[in-house]
């Protein structure tokens, strides 16, 4: 019998008897100032079917990454229950963001120096996974000083994030969409560092015809149903 260990904004996490985790995707959406924003920490409400869309997108993108040699925690999914079985991994409690264009919190921080929508060179940023403090940015030197990651692990996370971003960006472009930015999380499973959590409309901004797509719209355009 599984027991709940985390009740998050968009997912509940259960520990199974076999040591794996079960993720249950919710219909809750996050945003700020009344607008849906995957980079925000405030839950705005629910959209029916959004949890299922996030689950199916995560399965799609985890499979894409695994086919291309990137390791993730994904094992299997049950779309009928909005659930996914994953390997247990110790999270680094960091979010690794790759930005293709200046948008969202990047503009709120640096809008004096760059216009919204300006291209960025697959810019990788780290933030602490800390909702109470607003997921503050953290420098690589601070990450090392706090012994959250070694220098070599930081390099690995940056390289892996850029690789994953390039794969997802190319896939979306082939379907007529543009990846603006994406947030990945990593953890340690045994001695292996792997991509964890989810890869869905809750963790990326995707644009089509100069409009940011909702998680359900993104799912429909990627999967066709």
mmCIF file of C-alpha atoms in Angstrom:
data_model
loop_
_atom_site.group_PDB
_atom_site.id
_atom_site.type_symbol
_atom_site.label_atom_id
_atom_site.label_comp_id
_atom_site.label_asym_id
_atom_site.label_seq_id
_atom_site.Cartn_x
_atom_site.Cartn_y
_atom_site.Cartn_z
ATOM 1 C CA UNK A 1 0.000 0.000 0.000
ATOM 2 C CA UNK A 2 1.427 3.402 -0.983
ATOM 3 C CA UNK A 3 1.567 6.469 1.256
ATOM 4 C CA UNK A 4 1.614 10.120 0.304
ATOM 5 C CA UNK A 5 4.935 11.838 0.953
ATOM 6 C CA UNK A 6 4.497 15.137 -0.922
ATOM 7 C CA UNK A 7 1.412 17.186 -1.772
ATOM 8 C CA UNK A 8 2.625 19.705 -4.340
ATOM 9 C CA UNK A 9 1.055 22.449 -6.437
ATOM 10 C CA UNK A 10 0.468 20.275 -9.492
ATOM 11 C CA UNK A 11 1.197 16.719 -8.273
ATOM 12 C CA UNK A 12 0.899 14.397 -5.311
ATOM 13 C CA UNK A 13 3.745 11.942 -4.715
ATOM 14 C CA UNK A 14 3.237 8.502 -3.166
ATOM 15 C CA UNK A 15 5.886 6.045 -1.987
ATOM 16 C CA UNK A 16 5.172 2.493 -3.114
ATOM 17 C CA UNK A 17 6.107 -0.699 -1.298
ATOM 18 C CA UNK A 18 8.671 -1.536 -4.003
ATOM 19 C CA UNK A 19 10.514 1.738 -3.364
ATOM 20 C CA UNK A 20 9.394 3.446 -6.554
ATOM 21 C CA UNK A 21 7.272 6.598 -6.538
ATOM 22 C CA UNK A 22 3.833 7.208 -7.970
ATOM 23 C CA UNK A 23 3.109 10.727 -9.236
ATOM 24 C CA UNK A 24 -0.556 11.759 -9.445
ATOM 25 C CA UNK A 25 -1.048 14.790 -11.710
ATOM 26 C CA UNK A 26 -3.597 17.417 -10.641
ATOM 27 C CA UNK A 27 -5.782 19.779 -12.648
ATOM 28 C CA UNK A 28 -4.384 22.762 -10.703
ATOM 29 C CA UNK A 29 -2.728 25.557 -12.704
ATOM 30 C CA UNK A 30 -0.122 28.058 -11.500
ATOM 31 C CA UNK A 31 0.242 31.718 -12.396
ATOM 32 C CA UNK A 32 0.654 35.269 -11.214
ATOM 33 C CA UNK A 33 -1.678 38.277 -11.232
ATOM 34 C CA UNK A 34 -4.507 36.137 -12.546
ATOM 35 C CA UNK A 35 -2.635 34.876 -15.607
ATOM 36 C CA UNK A 36 -1.447 31.302 -16.163
ATOM 37 C CA UNK A 37 2.344 31.145 -15.888
ATOM 38 C CA UNK A 38 4.286 27.857 -15.583
ATOM 39 C CA UNK A 39 7.120 29.746 -13.872
ATOM 40 C CA UNK A 40 4.924 30.984 -11.017
ATOM 41 C CA UNK A 41 4.270 29.436 -7.613
ATOM 42 C CA UNK A 42 0.691 30.564 -6.976
ATOM 43 C CA UNK A 43 -2.143 28.124 -7.717
ATOM 44 C CA UNK A 44 -4.841 30.026 -9.623
ATOM 45 C CA UNK A 45 -7.457 27.279 -9.852
ATOM 46 C CA UNK A 46 -8.262 24.154 -11.822
ATOM 47 C CA UNK A 47 -8.714 23.358 -15.499
ATOM 48 C CA UNK A 48 -10.455 20.063 -16.194
ATOM 49 C CA UNK A 49 -8.174 17.649 -18.043
ATOM 50 C CA UNK A 50 -5.022 19.672 -17.391
ATOM 51 C CA UNK A 51 -3.502 16.983 -15.125
ATOM 52 C CA UNK A 52 -3.980 14.331 -17.792
ATOM 53 C CA UNK A 53 -2.429 16.641 -20.394
ATOM 54 C CA UNK A 54 0.622 17.224 -18.172
ATOM 55 C CA UNK A 55 1.015 13.494 -17.585
ATOM 56 C CA UNK A 56 0.829 12.569 -21.270
ATOM 57 C CA UNK A 57 3.229 15.333 -22.289
ATOM 58 C CA UNK A 58 5.684 14.183 -19.617
ATOM 59 C CA UNK A 59 5.527 10.623 -20.937
ATOM 60 C CA UNK A 60 6.092 11.901 -24.482
ATOM 61 C CA UNK A 61 9.090 14.051 -23.604
ATOM 62 C CA UNK A 62 10.676 11.553 -21.182
ATOM 63 C CA UNK A 63 10.518 8.946 -23.947
ATOM 64 C CA UNK A 64 12.041 11.441 -26.393
ATOM 65 C CA UNK A 65 14.967 12.107 -24.053
ATOM 66 C CA UNK A 66 15.510 8.441 -23.231
ATOM 67 C CA UNK A 67 15.564 7.500 -26.923
ATOM 68 C CA UNK A 68 18.361 10.044 -27.318
ATOM 69 C CA UNK A 69 20.490 8.694 -24.482
ATOM 70 C CA UNK A 70 19.462 10.943 -21.580
ATOM 71 C CA UNK A 71 18.621 9.240 -18.285
ATOM 72 C CA UNK A 72 15.339 10.043 -16.519
ATOM 73 C CA UNK A 73 13.337 8.623 -13.640
ATOM 74 C CA UNK A 74 10.396 7.574 -15.848
ATOM 75 C CA UNK A 75 9.308 3.911 -15.710
ATOM 76 C CA UNK A 76 5.676 3.688 -16.848
ATOM 77 C CA UNK A 77 2.395 5.583 -16.836
ATOM 78 C CA UNK A 78 -1.327 5.007 -16.379
ATOM 79 C CA UNK A 79 -3.103 7.871 -18.205
ATOM 80 C CA UNK A 80 -6.493 6.631 -16.983
ATOM 81 C CA UNK A 81 -5.434 7.447 -13.417
ATOM 82 C CA UNK A 82 -3.323 10.522 -14.295
ATOM 83 C CA UNK A 83 -0.406 8.668 -12.728
ATOM 84 C CA UNK A 84 3.205 7.866 -13.487
ATOM 85 C CA UNK A 85 5.597 5.397 -11.849
ATOM 86 C CA UNK A 86 9.148 6.692 -11.496
ATOM 87 C CA UNK A 87 12.422 5.725 -9.857
ATOM 88 C CA UNK A 88 13.028 7.202 -6.449
ATOM 89 C CA UNK A 89 15.768 9.823 -6.576
ATOM 90 C CA UNK A 90 17.184 12.334 -4.103
ATOM 91 C CA UNK A 91 16.385 15.759 -5.495
ATOM 92 C CA UNK A 92 19.089 18.415 -5.589
ATOM 93 C CA UNK A 93 16.356 20.962 -4.702
ATOM 94 C CA UNK A 94 17.428 23.070 -7.646
ATOM 95 C CA UNK A 95 15.596 24.120 -10.783
ATOM 96 C CA UNK A 96 17.705 24.333 -13.932
ATOM 97 C CA UNK A 97 16.216 26.764 -16.453
ATOM 98 C CA UNK A 98 17.257 27.003 -20.083
ATOM 99 C CA UNK A 99 16.148 30.197 -21.813
ATOM 100 C CA UNK A 100 15.880 30.534 -25.576
ATOM 101 C CA UNK A 101 14.218 33.960 -25.372
ATOM 102 C CA UNK A 102 13.894 36.657 -22.708
ATOM 103 C CA UNK A 103 10.538 36.238 -21.011
ATOM 104 C CA UNK A 104 8.828 36.017 -17.615
ATOM 105 C CA UNK A 105 11.028 36.411 -14.539
ATOM 106 C CA UNK A 106 14.055 37.107 -16.734
ATOM 107 C CA UNK A 107 12.402 40.303 -17.964
ATOM 108 C CA UNK A 108 11.259 41.199 -14.448
ATOM 109 C CA UNK A 109 14.899 41.039 -13.363
ATOM 110 C CA UNK A 110 16.707 42.376 -16.407
ATOM 111 C CA UNK A 111 14.092 44.245 -18.442
ATOM 112 C CA UNK A 112 16.155 47.414 -18.176
ATOM 113 C CA UNK A 113 18.829 45.766 -20.312
ATOM 114 C CA UNK A 114 16.918 43.550 -22.745
ATOM 115 C CA UNK A 115 13.576 43.624 -24.539
ATOM 116 C CA UNK A 116 10.967 40.925 -24.089
ATOM 117 C CA UNK A 117 11.326 38.204 -26.679
ATOM 118 C CA UNK A 118 14.973 38.910 -27.465
ATOM 119 C CA UNK A 119 16.913 35.728 -28.310
ATOM 120 C CA UNK A 120 19.172 34.170 -25.685
ATOM 121 C CA UNK A 121 21.979 31.640 -26.295
ATOM 122 C CA UNK A 122 20.339 28.642 -24.565
ATOM 123 C CA UNK A 123 21.124 30.497 -21.342
ATOM 124 C CA UNK A 124 21.191 28.208 -18.294
ATOM 125 C CA UNK A 125 20.218 29.563 -14.875
ATOM 126 C CA UNK A 126 19.895 27.857 -11.500
ATOM 127 C CA UNK A 127 17.247 28.651 -8.897
ATOM 128 C CA UNK A 128 16.600 27.144 -5.490
ATOM 129 C CA UNK A 129 13.477 24.999 -5.344
ATOM 130 C CA UNK A 130 11.971 27.001 -2.479
ATOM 131 C CA UNK A 131 8.402 28.252 -2.894
ATOM 132 C CA UNK A 132 8.438 30.265 0.347
ATOM 133 C CA UNK A 133 11.367 32.344 -0.933
ATOM 134 C CA UNK A 134 10.070 32.577 -4.483
ATOM 135 C CA UNK A 135 12.594 30.130 -5.986
ATOM 136 C CA UNK A 136 15.462 32.638 -5.812
ATOM 137 C CA UNK A 137 18.287 32.536 -8.384
ATOM 138 C CA UNK A 138 21.523 31.027 -7.103
ATOM 139 C CA UNK A 139 25.002 31.380 -8.598
ATOM 140 C CA UNK A 140 27.233 28.453 -9.463
ATOM 141 C CA UNK A 141 29.797 29.596 -6.876
ATOM 142 C CA UNK A 142 27.081 29.620 -4.197
ATOM 143 C CA UNK A 143 25.935 26.147 -5.229
ATOM 144 C CA UNK A 144 29.505 24.913 -4.729
ATOM 145 C CA UNK A 145 29.960 26.839 -1.448
ATOM 146 C CA UNK A 146 26.771 25.303 -0.028
ATOM 147 C CA UNK A 147 27.965 21.880 -1.249
ATOM 148 C CA UNK A 148 24.749 21.300 -3.157
ATOM 149 C CA UNK A 149 26.712 20.182 -6.234
ATOM 150 C CA UNK A 150 30.349 19.727 -7.184
ATOM 151 C CA UNK A 151 31.931 21.672 -10.048
ATOM 152 C CA UNK A 152 31.752 18.565 -12.222
ATOM 153 C CA UNK A 153 28.061 18.030 -11.409
ATOM 154 C CA UNK A 154 27.258 21.640 -12.300
ATOM 155 C CA UNK A 155 28.936 21.179 -15.681
ATOM 156 C CA UNK A 156 27.017 17.919 -16.227
ATOM 157 C CA UNK A 157 23.657 19.512 -15.357
ATOM 158 C CA UNK A 158 24.295 22.443 -17.707
ATOM 159 C CA UNK A 159 25.356 20.189 -20.591
ATOM 160 C CA UNK A 160 22.431 17.812 -20.044
ATOM 161 C CA UNK A 161 19.947 20.670 -19.777
ATOM 162 C CA UNK A 162 21.147 22.197 -23.045
ATOM 163 C CA UNK A 163 21.015 18.790 -24.744
ATOM 164 C CA UNK A 164 17.479 18.099 -23.505
ATOM 165 C CA UNK A 165 16.366 21.610 -24.453
ATOM 166 C CA UNK A 166 17.738 21.236 -27.980
ATOM 167 C CA UNK A 167 15.873 17.940 -28.450
ATOM 168 C CA UNK A 168 12.573 19.359 -27.190
ATOM 169 C CA UNK A 169 13.007 22.609 -29.124
ATOM 170 C CA UNK A 170 13.581 20.701 -32.364
ATOM 171 C CA UNK A 171 10.600 18.433 -31.738
ATOM 172 C CA UNK A 172 8.285 21.390 -31.077
ATOM 173 C CA UNK A 173 9.601 23.330 -34.075
ATOM 174 C CA UNK A 174 8.707 20.386 -36.289
ATOM 175 C CA UNK A 175 5.112 20.812 -35.100
ATOM 176 C CA UNK A 176 5.031 24.564 -35.706
ATOM 177 C CA UNK A 177 5.763 25.717 -32.157
ATOM 178 C CA UNK A 178 8.569 27.688 -30.538
ATOM 179 C CA UNK A 179 10.154 26.828 -27.186
ATOM 180 C CA UNK A 180 10.721 29.988 -25.137
ATOM 181 C CA UNK A 181 12.144 28.481 -21.959
ATOM 182 C CA UNK A 182 12.081 25.239 -19.995
ATOM 183 C CA UNK A 183 12.683 24.179 -16.406
ATOM 184 C CA UNK A 184 14.244 20.818 -15.555
ATOM 185 C CA UNK A 185 14.928 19.150 -12.234
ATOM 186 C CA UNK A 186 17.599 16.601 -11.428
ATOM 187 C CA UNK A 187 18.205 14.059 -8.717
ATOM 188 C CA UNK A 188 20.503 11.222 -7.754
ATOM 189 C CA UNK A 189 19.362 7.607 -8.114
ATOM 190 C CA UNK A 190 22.106 5.444 -6.674
ATOM 191 C CA UNK A 191 25.270 6.867 -8.228
ATOM 192 C CA UNK A 192 23.485 8.193 -11.316
ATOM 193 C CA UNK A 193 22.291 11.773 -11.840
ATOM 194 C CA UNK A 194 19.004 11.740 -13.756
ATOM 195 C CA UNK A 195 16.245 14.100 -14.922
ATOM 196 C CA UNK A 196 13.249 13.916 -12.575
ATOM 197 C CA UNK A 197 9.849 15.512 -11.846
ATOM 198 C CA UNK A 198 7.868 16.292 -15.036
ATOM 199 C CA UNK A 199 8.364 17.787 -18.507
ATOM 200 C CA UNK A 200 5.075 19.364 -19.516
ATOM 201 C CA UNK A 201 3.236 22.626 -19.995
ATOM 202 C CA UNK A 202 3.850 23.216 -16.289
ATOM 203 C CA UNK A 203 7.608 23.337 -16.855
ATOM 204 C CA UNK A 204 7.987 25.170 -20.173
ATOM 205 C CA UNK A 205 6.717 28.138 -22.124
ATOM 206 C CA UNK A 206 5.828 27.364 -25.720
ATOM 207 C CA UNK A 207 4.600 29.917 -28.235
ATOM 208 C CA UNK A 208 2.637 29.665 -31.454
ATOM 209 C CA UNK A 209 1.666 32.719 -33.534
ATOM 210 C CA UNK A 210 3.070 35.050 -30.860
ATOM 211 C CA UNK A 211 0.886 33.547 -28.121
ATOM 212 C CA UNK A 212 1.894 31.425 -25.133
ATOM 213 C CA UNK A 213 0.053 28.113 -25.230
ATOM 214 C CA UNK A 214 -1.821 26.696 -22.256
ATOM 215 C CA UNK A 215 -0.826 23.208 -21.021
ATOM 216 C CA UNK A 216 -3.919 21.668 -22.651
ATOM 217 C CA UNK A 217 -3.314 23.457 -25.966
ATOM 218 C CA UNK A 218 0.295 22.314 -25.948
ATOM 219 C CA UNK A 219 -0.776 18.727 -25.331
ATOM 220 C CA UNK A 220 -3.253 18.814 -28.196
ATOM 221 C CA UNK A 221 -0.707 20.256 -30.639
ATOM 222 C CA UNK A 222 2.015 17.780 -29.607
ATOM 223 C CA UNK A 223 -0.076 14.630 -29.308
ATOM 224 C CA UNK A 224 -3.060 15.448 -31.498
ATOM 225 C CA UNK A 225 -5.721 14.478 -28.950
#
